[in-house]
JSON list of C-alpha atoms in Angstrom, two decimals:
[
{"chain": "A", "resi": 1, "resn": "MET", "atom": "CA", "xyz": [95.81, 257.19, 112.30]},
{"chain": "A", "resi": 2, "resn": "SER", "atom": "CA", "xyz": [97.79, 255.61, 109.78]},
{"chain": "A", "resi": 3, "resn": "ILE", "atom": "CA", "xyz": [100.86, 257.57, 110.88]},
{"chain": "A", "resi": 4, "resn": "VAL", "atom": "CA", "xyz": [100.30, 256.50, 114.46]},
{"chain": "A", "resi": 5, "resn": "VAL", "atom": "CA", "xyz": [99.87, 252.88, 113.37]},
{"chain": "A", "resi": 6, "resn": "PHE", "atom": "CA", "xyz": [102.94, 253.21, 111.13]},
{"chain": "A", "resi": 7, "resn": "PHE", "atom": "CA", "xyz": [105.02, 254.56, 114.01]},
{"chain": "A", "resi": 8, "resn": "GLY", "atom": "CA", "xyz": [103.55, 251.93, 116.34]},
{"chain": "A", "resi": 9, "resn": "VAL", "atom": "CA", "xyz": [104.49, 249.16, 113.92]},
{"chain": "A", "resi": 10, "resn": "LEU", "atom": "CA", "xyz": [107.87, 250.79, 113.38]},
{"chain": "A", "resi": 11, "resn": "ILE", "atom": "CA", "xyz": [108.49, 250.96, 117.14]},
{"chain": "A", "resi": 12, "resn": "LEU", "atom": "CA", "xyz": [107.31, 247.36, 117.49]},
{"chain": "A", "resi": 13, "resn": "ILE", "atom": "CA", "xyz": [109.71, 246.31, 114.70]},
{"chain": "A", "resi": 14, "resn": "LEU", "atom": "CA", "xyz": [112.54, 248.23, 116.36]},
{"chain": "A", "resi": 15, "resn": "ILE", "atom": "CA", "xyz": [111.77, 246.60, 119.72]},
{"chain": "A", "resi": 16, "resn": "VAL", "atom": "CA", "xyz": [111.69, 243.14, 118.11]},
{"chain": "A", "resi": 17, "resn": "ALA", "atom": "CA", "xyz": [114.95, 243.95, 116.25]},
{"chain": "A", "resi": 18, "resn": "ILE", "atom": "CA", "xyz": [116.57, 245.15, 119.50]},
{"chain": "A", "resi": 19, "resn": "ILE", "atom": "CA", "xyz": [115.39, 241.98, 121.29]},
{"chain": "A", "resi": 20, "resn": "ILE", "atom": "CA", "xyz": [116.75, 239.81, 118.46]},
{"chain": "A", "resi": 21, "resn": "LEU", "atom": "CA", "xyz": [120.05, 241.73, 118.48]},
{"chain": "A", "resi": 22, "resn": "TYR", "atom": "CA", "xyz": [120.19, 241.40, 122.27]},
{"chain": "A", "resi": 23, "resn": "LEU", "atom": "CA", "xyz": [119.57, 237.66, 122.06]},
{"chain": "A", "resi": 24, "resn": "ASP", "atom": "CA", "xyz": [122.17, 237.32, 119.29]},
{"chain": "A", "resi": 25, "resn": "ILE", "atom": "CA", "xyz": [124.66, 239.28, 121.37]},
{"chain": "A", "resi": 26, "resn": "ARG", "atom": "CA", "xyz": [123.92, 237.06, 124.42]},
{"chain": "A", "resi": 27, "resn": "SER", "atom": "CA", "xyz": [124.33, 233.96, 122.25]},
{"chain": "A", "resi": 28, "resn": "LEU", "atom": "CA", "xyz": [127.62, 235.28, 120.86]},
{"chain": "A", "resi": 29, "resn": "GLN", "atom": "CA", "xyz": [128.79, 236.11, 124.40]},
{"chain": "A", "resi": 30, "resn": "ARG", "atom": "CA", "xyz": [128.04, 232.54, 125.52]},
{"chain": "A", "resi": 31, "resn": "LYS", "atom": "CA", "xyz": [129.82, 231.13, 122.45]},
{"chain": "A", "resi": 32, "resn": "LEU", "atom": "CA", "xyz": [132.72, 233.51, 123.09]},
{"chain": "A", "resi": 33, "resn": "ALA", "atom": "CA", "xyz": [132.89, 232.46, 126.76]},
{"chain": "A", "resi": 34, "resn": "ALA", "atom": "CA", "xyz": [132.82, 228.78, 125.74]},
{"chain": "A", "resi": 35, "resn": "LYS", "atom": "CA", "xyz": [135.54, 229.42, 123.14]},
{"chain": "A", "resi": 36, "resn": "GLU", "atom": "CA", "xyz": [137.59, 231.31, 125.74]},
{"chain": "A", "resi": 37, "resn": "ALA", "atom": "CA", "xyz": [137.21, 228.39, 128.17]},
{"chain": "A", "resi": 38, "resn": "GLU", "atom": "CA", "xyz": [138.24, 225.98, 125.40]},
{"chain": "A", "resi": 39, "resn": "ILE", "atom": "CA", "xyz": [141.25, 228.15, 124.53]},
{"chain": "A", "resi": 40, "resn": "GLN", "atom": "CA", "xyz": [142.14, 228.41, 128.25]},
{"chain": "A", "resi": 41, "resn": "THR", "atom": "CA", "xyz": [141.98, 224.61, 128.61]},
{"chain": "A", "resi": 42, "resn": "THR", "atom": "CA", "xyz": [144.06, 224.14, 125.46]},
{"chain": "A", "resi": 43, "resn": "LEU", "atom": "CA", "xyz": [146.56, 226.71, 126.73]},
{"chain": "A", "resi": 44, "resn": "GLN", "atom": "CA", "xyz": [146.77, 224.96, 130.12]},
{"chain": "A", "resi": 45, "resn": "ASN", "atom": "CA", "xyz": [147.28, 221.59, 128.40]},
{"chain": "A", "resi": 46, "resn": "ALA", "atom": "CA", "xyz": [149.91, 223.09, 126.12]},
{"chain": "A", "resi": 47, "resn": "THR", "atom": "CA", "xyz": [151.65, 224.71, 129.09]},
{"chain": "A", "resi": 48, "resn": "ARG", "atom": "CA", "xyz": [151.59, 221.40, 130.98]},
{"chain": "A", "resi": 49, "resn": "THR", "atom": "CA", "xyz": [152.98, 219.59, 127.93]},
{"chain": "A", "resi": 50, "resn": "VAL", "atom": "CA", "xyz": [155.72, 222.20, 127.50]},
{"chain": "A", "resi": 51, "resn": "ASN", "atom": "CA", "xyz": [156.60, 221.99, 131.20]},
{"chain": "A", "resi": 52, "resn": "GLU", "atom": "CA", "xyz": [156.74, 218.19, 130.99]},
{"chain": "A", "resi": 53, "resn": "ALA", "atom": "CA", "xyz": [158.93, 218.44, 127.90]},
{"chain": "A", "resi": 54, "resn": "ILE", "atom": "CA", "xyz": [161.23, 220.89, 129.69]},
{"chain": "A", "resi": 55, "resn": "ALA", "atom": "CA", "xyz": [161.40, 218.57, 132.72]},
{"chain": "A", "resi": 56, "resn": "MET", "atom": "CA", "xyz": [162.15, 215.59, 130.45]},
{"chain": "A", "resi": 57, "resn": "ARG", "atom": "CA", "xyz": [164.83, 217.59, 128.66]},
{"chain": "A", "resi": 58, "resn": "GLU", "atom": "CA", "xyz": [166.40, 218.61, 131.98]},
{"chain": "A", "resi": 59, "resn": "GLU", "atom": "CA", "xyz": [166.30, 214.99, 133.16]},
{"chain": "A", "resi": 60, "resn": "ALA", "atom": "CA", "xyz": [167.83, 213.84, 129.88]},
{"chain": "A", "resi": 61, "resn": "GLN", "atom": "CA", "xyz": [170.56, 216.46, 130.27]},
{"chain": "A", "resi": 62, "resn": "LYS", "atom": "CA", "xyz": [171.25, 215.27, 133.82]},
{"chain": "A", "resi": 63, "resn": "LEU", "atom": "CA", "xyz": [171.39, 211.66, 132.61]},
{"chain": "A", "resi": 64, "resn": "LYS", "atom": "CA", "xyz": [173.72, 212.67, 129.79]},
{"chain": "A", "resi": 65, "resn": "GLU", "atom": "CA", "xyz": [176.00, 214.51, 132.20]},
{"chain": "A", "resi": 66, "resn": "ASP", "atom": "CA", "xyz": [175.95, 211.54, 134.58]},
{"chain": "A", "resi": 67, "resn": "LEU", "atom": "CA", "xyz": [176.76, 209.18, 131.72]},
{"chain": "A", "resi": 68, "resn": "GLU", "atom": "CA", "xyz": [179.62, 211.42, 130.57]},
{"chain": "A", "resi": 69, "resn": "LYS", "atom": "CA", "xyz": [180.99, 211.49, 134.13]},
{"chain": "A", "resi": 70, "resn": "ARG", "atom": "CA", "xyz": [180.75, 207.71, 134.37]},
{"chain": "A", "resi": 71, "resn": "ILE", "atom": "CA", "xyz": [182.44, 207.26, 131.01]},
{"chain": "A", "resi": 72, "resn": "GLU", "atom": "CA", "xyz": [185.23, 209.63, 132.03]},
{"chain": "A", "resi": 73, "resn": "GLU", "atom": "CA", "xyz": [185.62, 207.81, 135.34]},
{"chain": "A", "resi": 74, "resn": "ALA", "atom": "CA", "xyz": [185.68, 204.45, 133.55]},
{"chain": "A", "resi": 75, "resn": "ARG", "atom": "CA", "xyz": [188.36, 205.79, 131.20]},
{"chain": "A", "resi": 76, "resn": "ARG", "atom": "CA", "xyz": [190.46, 207.00, 134.12]},
{"chain": "A", "resi": 77, "resn": "GLU", "atom": "CA", "xyz": [190.02, 203.65, 135.88]},
{"chain": "A", "resi": 78, "resn": "SER", "atom": "CA", "xyz": [190.90, 201.83, 132.67]},
{"chain": "A", "resi": 79, "resn": "VAL", "atom": "CA", "xyz": [194.05, 203.89, 132.18]},
{"chain": "A", "resi": 80, "resn": "GLN", "atom": "CA", "xyz": [195.00, 203.38, 135.83]},
{"chain": "A", "resi": 81, "resn": "LYS", "atom": "CA", "xyz": [194.36, 199.63, 135.57]},
{"chain": "A", "resi": 82, "resn": "SER", "atom": "CA", "xyz": [196.37, 199.49, 132.35]},
{"chain": "A", "resi": 83, "resn": "ARG", "atom": "CA", "xyz": [199.26, 201.28, 134.05]},
{"chain": "A", "resi": 84, "resn": "GLU", "atom": "CA", "xyz": [199.08, 198.83, 136.93]},
{"chain": "A", "resi": 85, "resn": "VAL", "atom": "CA", "xyz": [199.09, 195.86, 134.55]},
{"chain": "A", "resi": 86, "resn": "VAL", "atom": "CA", "xyz": [202.05, 197.26, 132.59]},
{"chain": "A", "resi": 87, "resn": "ALA", "atom": "CA", "xyz": [203.90, 197.98, 135.85]},
{"chain": "A", "resi": 88, "resn": "GLY", "atom": "CA", "xyz": [203.14, 194.43, 136.96]},
{"chain": "A", "resi": 89, "resn": "LYS", "atom": "CA", "xyz": [204.43, 192.95, 133.68]},
{"chain": "A", "resi": 90, "resn": "VAL", "atom": "CA", "xyz": [207.61, 195.01, 133.90]},
{"chain": "A", "resi": 91, "resn": "SER", "atom": "CA", "xyz": [208.05, 194.01, 137.55]},
{"chain": "A", "resi": 92, "resn": "GLU", "atom": "CA", "xyz": [207.67, 190.35, 136.60]},
{"chain": "A", "resi": 93, "resn": "GLN", "atom": "CA", "xyz": [210.49, 190.66, 134.08]},
{"chain": "A", "resi": 94, "resn": "LEU", "atom": "CA", "xyz": [212.76, 192.73, 136.32]},
{"chain": "A", "resi": 95, "resn": "ALA", "atom": "CA", "xyz": [212.12, 190.98, 139.66]},
{"chain": "A", "resi": 96, "resn": "PRO", "atom": "CA", "xyz": [215.24, 188.78, 139.43]},
{"chain": "A", "resi": 97, "resn": "PHE", "atom": "CA", "xyz": [217.38, 191.93, 139.30]},
{"chain": "A", "resi": 98, "resn": "PHE", "atom": "CA", "xyz": [215.84, 193.66, 142.32]},
{"chain": "A", "resi": 99, "resn": "PRO", "atom": "CA", "xyz": [218.11, 193.83, 145.40]},
{"chain": "A", "resi": 100, "resn": "ASN", "atom": "CA", "xyz": [215.71, 191.86, 147.62]},
{"chain": "A", "resi": 101, "resn": "PHE", "atom": "CA", "xyz": [215.42, 188.93, 145.15]},
{"chain": "A", "resi": 102, "resn": "LYS", "atom": "CA", "xyz": [217.09, 186.04, 146.99]},
{"chain": "A", "resi": 103, "resn": "TYR", "atom": "CA", "xyz": [217.98, 183.84, 143.99]},
{"chain": "A", "resi": 104, "resn": "ASN", "atom": "CA", "xyz": [220.71, 184.14, 141.38]},
{"chain": "A", "resi": 105, "resn": "PRO", "atom": "CA", "xyz": [219.15, 185.85, 138.31]},
{"chain": "A", "resi": 106, "resn": "LYS", "atom": "CA", "xyz": [221.08, 183.39, 136.09]},
{"chain": "A", "resi": 107, "resn": "ASP", "atom": "CA", "xyz": [219.08, 180.55, 137.67]},
{"chain": "A", "resi": 108, "resn": "VAL", "atom": "CA", "xyz": [215.72, 182.14, 136.79]},
{"chain": "A", "resi": 109, "resn": "ARG", "atom": "CA", "xyz": [213.54, 181.45, 133.74]},
{"chain": "A", "resi": 110, "resn": "PHE", "atom": "CA", "xyz": [210.56, 183.65, 132.94]},
{"chain": "A", "resi": 111, "resn": "ILE", "atom": "CA", "xyz": [207.51, 181.78, 131.61]},
{"chain": "A", "resi": 112, "resn": "GLY", "atom": "CA", "xyz": [204.83, 184.42, 132.23]},
{"chain": "A", "resi": 113, "resn": "THR", "atom": "CA", "xyz": [201.74, 182.29, 132.50]},
{"chain": "A", "resi": 114, "resn": "PRO", "atom": "CA", "xyz": [200.32, 180.58, 134.47]},
{"chain": "A", "resi": 115, "resn": "ILE", "atom": "CA", "xyz": [203.31, 181.19, 136.77]},
{"chain": "A", "resi": 116, "resn": "ASP", "atom": "CA", "xyz": [205.77, 184.02, 136.22]},
{"chain": "A", "resi": 117, "resn": "LEU", "atom": "CA", "xyz": [209.14, 182.51, 137.12]},
{"chain": "A", "resi": 118, "resn": "ILE", "atom": "CA", "xyz": [210.80, 179.16, 137.68]},
{"chain": "A", "resi": 119, "resn": "VAL", "atom": "CA", "xyz": [214.03, 179.24, 139.64]},
{"chain": "A", "resi": 120, "resn": "PHE", "atom": "CA", "xyz": [216.39, 176.35, 139.05]},
{"chain": "A", "resi": 121, "resn": "ASN", "atom": "CA", "xyz": [218.35, 177.08, 142.21]},
{"chain": "A", "resi": 122, "resn": "GLY", "atom": "CA", "xyz": [222.04, 176.28, 141.58]},
{"chain": "A", "resi": 123, "resn": "LEU", "atom": "CA", "xyz": [221.75, 176.07, 137.74]},
{"chain": "A", "resi": 124, "resn": "ASP", "atom": "CA", "xyz": [224.53, 178.64, 137.20]},
{"chain": "A", "resi": 125, "resn": "SER", "atom": "CA", "xyz": [226.95, 176.66, 139.41]},
{"chain": "A", "resi": 126, "resn": "GLY", "atom": "CA", "xyz": [226.14, 173.40, 137.61]},
{"chain": "A", "resi": 127, "resn": "HIS", "atom": "CA", "xyz": [224.18, 171.61, 140.35]},
{"chain": "A", "resi": 128, "resn": "ILE", "atom": "CA", "xyz": [220.46, 172.27, 140.92]},
{"chain": "A", "resi": 129, "resn": "ASP", "atom": "CA", "xyz": [219.57, 172.10, 144.61]},
{"chain": "A", "resi": 130, "resn": "SER", "atom": "CA", "xyz": [215.87, 172.94, 144.27]},
{"chain": "A", "resi": 131, "resn": "ILE", "atom": "CA", "xyz": [213.23, 174.20, 141.87]},
{"chain": "A", "resi": 132, "resn": "VAL", "atom": "CA", "xyz": [211.08, 177.13, 142.97]},
{"chain": "A", "resi": 133, "resn": "PHE", "atom": "CA", "xyz": [207.95, 178.42, 141.25]},
{"chain": "A", "resi": 134, "resn": "ILE", "atom": "CA", "xyz": [207.37, 182.16, 141.75]},
{"chain": "A", "resi": 135, "resn": "GLU", "atom": "CA", "xyz": [204.31, 184.27, 141.02]},
{"chain": "A", "resi": 136, "resn": "ILE", "atom": "CA", "xyz": [204.96, 188.03, 141.09]},
{"chain": "A", "resi": 137, "resn": "LYS", "atom": "CA", "xyz": [202.19, 190.34, 142.37]},
{"chain": "A", "resi": 138, "resn": "THR", "atom": "CA", "xyz": [202.15, 194.10, 142.68]},
{"chain": "A", "resi": 139, "resn": "GLY", "atom": "CA", "xyz": [199.80, 196.40, 144.57]},
{"chain": "A", "resi": 140, "resn": "ASN", "atom": "CA", "xyz": [196.52, 194.72, 145.53]},
{"chain": "A", "resi": 141, "resn": "ALA", "atom": "CA", "xyz": [196.71, 192.10, 142.77]},
{"chain": "A", "resi": 142, "resn": "ARG", "atom": "CA", "xyz": [195.36, 188.67, 143.70]},
{"chain": "A", "resi": 143, "resn": "MET", "atom": "CA", "xyz": [196.13, 185.25, 142.36]},
{"chain": "A", "resi": 144, "resn": "THR", "atom": "CA", "xyz": [193.89, 183.96, 139.59]},
{"chain": "A", "resi": 145, "resn": "ASP", "atom": "CA", "xyz": [192.14, 180.61, 139.83]},
{"chain": "A", "resi": 146, "resn": "ARG", "atom": "CA", "xyz": [194.69, 179.12, 137.42]},
{"chain": "A", "resi": 147, "resn": "GLU", "atom": "CA", "xyz": [197.60, 180.40, 139.50]},
{"chain": "A", "resi": 148, "resn": "LYS", "atom": "CA", "xyz": [196.00, 178.98, 142.64]},
{"chain": "A", "resi": 149, "resn": "SER", "atom": "CA", "xyz": [195.51, 175.60, 140.95]},
{"chain": "A", "resi": 150, "resn": "VAL", "atom": "CA", "xyz": [199.21, 175.51, 139.97]},
{"chain": "A", "resi": 151, "resn": "MET", "atom": "CA", "xyz": [200.16, 176.39, 143.55]},
{"chain": "A", "resi": 152, "resn": "ASP", "atom": "CA", "xyz": [197.83, 173.68, 144.89]},
{"chain": "A", "resi": 153, "resn": "ALA", "atom": "CA", "xyz": [199.31, 171.05, 142.50]},
{"chain": "A", "resi": 154, "resn": "ILE", "atom": "CA", "xyz": [202.85, 171.97, 143.56]},
{"chain": "A", "resi": 155, "resn": "ASN", "atom": "CA", "xyz": [201.98, 172.00, 147.28]},
{"chain": "A", "resi": 156, "resn": "ALA", "atom": "CA", "xyz": [200.25, 168.60, 146.92]},
{"chain": "A", "resi": 157, "resn": "SER", "atom": "CA", "xyz": [203.38, 167.20, 145.22]},
{"chain": "A", "resi": 158, "resn": "ARG", "atom": "CA", "xyz": [201.49, 166.55, 142.00]},
{"chain": "A", "resi": 159, "resn": "VAL", "atom": "CA", "xyz": [204.63, 167.36, 140.00]},
{"chain": "A", "resi": 160, "resn": "SER", "atom": "CA", "xyz": [206.46, 165.04, 137.64]},
{"chain": "A", "resi": 161, "resn": "PHE", "atom": "CA", "xyz": [209.24, 165.02, 135.07]},
{"chain": "A", "resi": 162, "resn": "GLU", "atom": "CA", "xyz": [208.90, 163.60, 131.57]},
{"chain": "A", "resi": 163, "resn": "ILE", "atom": "CA", "xyz": [211.09, 163.21, 128.52]},
{"chain": "A", "resi": 164, "resn": "LEU", "atom": "CA", "xyz": [209.58, 163.62, 125.07]},
{"chain": "A", "resi": 165, "resn": "ARG", "atom": "CA", "xyz": [211.73, 162.44, 122.22]},
{"chain": "A", "resi": 166, "resn": "ILE", "atom": "CA", "xyz": [210.80, 164.53, 119.19]},
{"chain": "A", "resi": 167, "resn": "ASP", "atom": "CA", "xyz": [212.59, 162.34, 116.63]},
{"chain": "A", "resi": 168, "resn": "SER", "atom": "CA", "xyz": [210.43, 159.34, 117.55]},
{"chain": "A", "resi": 169, "resn": "ALA", "atom": "CA", "xyz": [207.29, 161.49, 117.64]},
{"chain": "A", "resi": 170, "resn": "ILE", "atom": "CA", "xyz": [208.08, 162.71, 114.12]},
{"chain": "A", "resi": 171, "resn": "ASP", "atom": "CA", "xyz": [208.65, 159.13, 112.93]},
{"chain": "A", "resi": 172, "resn": "GLN", "atom": "CA", "xyz": [205.19, 158.18, 114.21]},
{"chain": "A", "resi": 173, "resn": "VAL", "atom": "CA", "xyz": [203.52, 161.02, 112.32]},
{"chain": "A", "resi": 174, "resn": "GLU", "atom": "CA", "xyz": [204.95, 160.01, 108.95]}
]
């Protein structure tokens, strides 16, 4: 009987070992499934983060391109405006020599700011008949507030003539 008991105990040990191995395998499968779920969640989060980063990069690229377009447009506008200003300045200087200018160029004095020209009408012939203030504008240029205030003062007859004697002014300084 001892062989039968030995084999019985051996079979019982094998059954217990198989049950323990089975339980260990089931435990490992559950741990593996949990780890797989954790890895899947991490992978989904990483994918979401990468997609967000790609979207942010694409948005940043679009913003950069938009900024570059705006800068280029601003440069073109600046160059165009500069050309217009230069053309205006040249026109101011040359206006007395244009065919449609109705005053004698020899009677004209350029002052530039706040009004471009003063015409002393008749100065070349020796007798001034009138004094005319002229502001030259080109294109869509508008009068500045200063130019308008000069025009308003002239139109309201707030104009006068003064003599300043420098020699007496110098004597007072000393």
